[in-house]
Amino acid sequence: MFVCIKLVFDIGCRQPHRMPCTRKLEKMAQSHHIPDGQLGPKLLASIAINVVILTAQLIGGMLAGSIALIADALHNLTDVAALCMSYGALRVSRRPASPRYTFAFQRAEVLAAVLNATSLIAVSAFVSVEALRRLSSPEPVAGGLVMAFAAFGMVANAAAAWLLRGHGSNLNIRSAVLHLVSDSVASFGVLIAGALIHWFGWFVVDPIVSLLLAAWMIKESVGLLRTAANILMQGVPDGVELALVESAIREHPLVEDVHDLHVWAMTSSNIVLSAHVVLPCELGEPERLETVKQLKSMLHDRFEVEHATMETETTGVCTGMSCDKE
């Protein structure tokens, strides 16, 4: 369980642009970063592990008569789907840009995260309905079998999640790891339920644990959906304050004003910015270009802005459709 707790902590701190993580923790996360070139084979290995878990727990759940174990198996089914979509999104996102898709397919990871989280919510709803039915009429469960298969699932899922450590800044991979970690934690809960059933005959524990796991899965999935929705709606990325960005631009000695400022994210790790910057009218073209270069460098260093488009203007002159609205 220590592995699962550590992975959950790492995922939280590696969410893109989350300011609450301390500098020390950020450096630790960076020191454990793994090149994306190793990600494909690790995803395939995780898929294979989860197919084995799914098969074993489905058989075990039917033999033991445990809805909690079957729910854990169904959760693993979504793990397999999540990992397959993550692998597909990884391949698609590496395709080069085209005349139609000028930013290439970077947001494939965001779409995959939405599908993963949605599938997890659907499975949680199914588990909740079945658990409520059994709560009113508990059925006999073979606690020993539940313990054995749950322990296997917990260890195997933790191993699969550990394979993907170091890639938490990618929303797509973070969603897949969330599936794995949540299922490992779920298996631990099922293991405890199996022990209570085996030694005390508390059959009602099986549906109770199922409901708790379903609620936890829904909570985590909703958080992931909110992050993905913010990206798709081109909201300001979490941890980035627009006022601070504007203030940082204004700190440059040659900047007289800044307006039409927009900050959004193409992906979980690619922040984009556009702005109109007012410079002194006596500046020549070389000085303007140098000022923009300095601003872009500052934005990259302080706010991790990967792509900045800055239009320079002189006092009283504003170009573009947005200027008519000001």
PDB file of N, CA and C in Angstrom, residues 2 48 280 283 307:
ATOM      1  N   PHE A   2       2.106   1.146   0.522  1.00  0.00           N
ATOM      2  CA  PHE A   2       2.989   2.317   0.506  1.00  0.00           C
ATOM      3  C   PHE A   2       3.234   2.775  -0.919  1.00  0.00           C
ATOM      4  N   ALA A  48      -0.833  -5.709 -20.624  1.00  0.00           N
ATOM      5  CA  ALA A  48      -0.747  -7.163 -20.460  1.00  0.00           C
ATOM      6  C   ALA A  48      -1.025  -7.568 -19.010  1.00  0.00           C
ATOM      7  N   PRO A 280       7.387  52.017 -26.632  1.00  0.00           N
ATOM      8  CA  PRO A 280       7.618  53.408 -27.045  1.00  0.00           C
ATOM      9  C   PRO A 280       7.713  53.531 -28.563  1.00  0.00           C
ATOM     10  N   LEU A 283      11.139  53.356 -30.545  1.00  0.00           N
ATOM     11  CA  LEU A 283      11.930  52.128 -30.674  1.00  0.00           C
ATOM     12  C   LEU A 283      11.988  51.663 -32.125  1.00  0.00           C
ATOM     13  N   HIS A 307       4.683  28.573 -25.879  1.00  0.00           N
ATOM     14  CA  HIS A 307       4.441  29.247 -27.163  1.00  0.00           C
ATOM     15  C   HIS A 307       3.766  30.590 -26.885  1.00  0.00           C
TER      16      HIS A 307
END
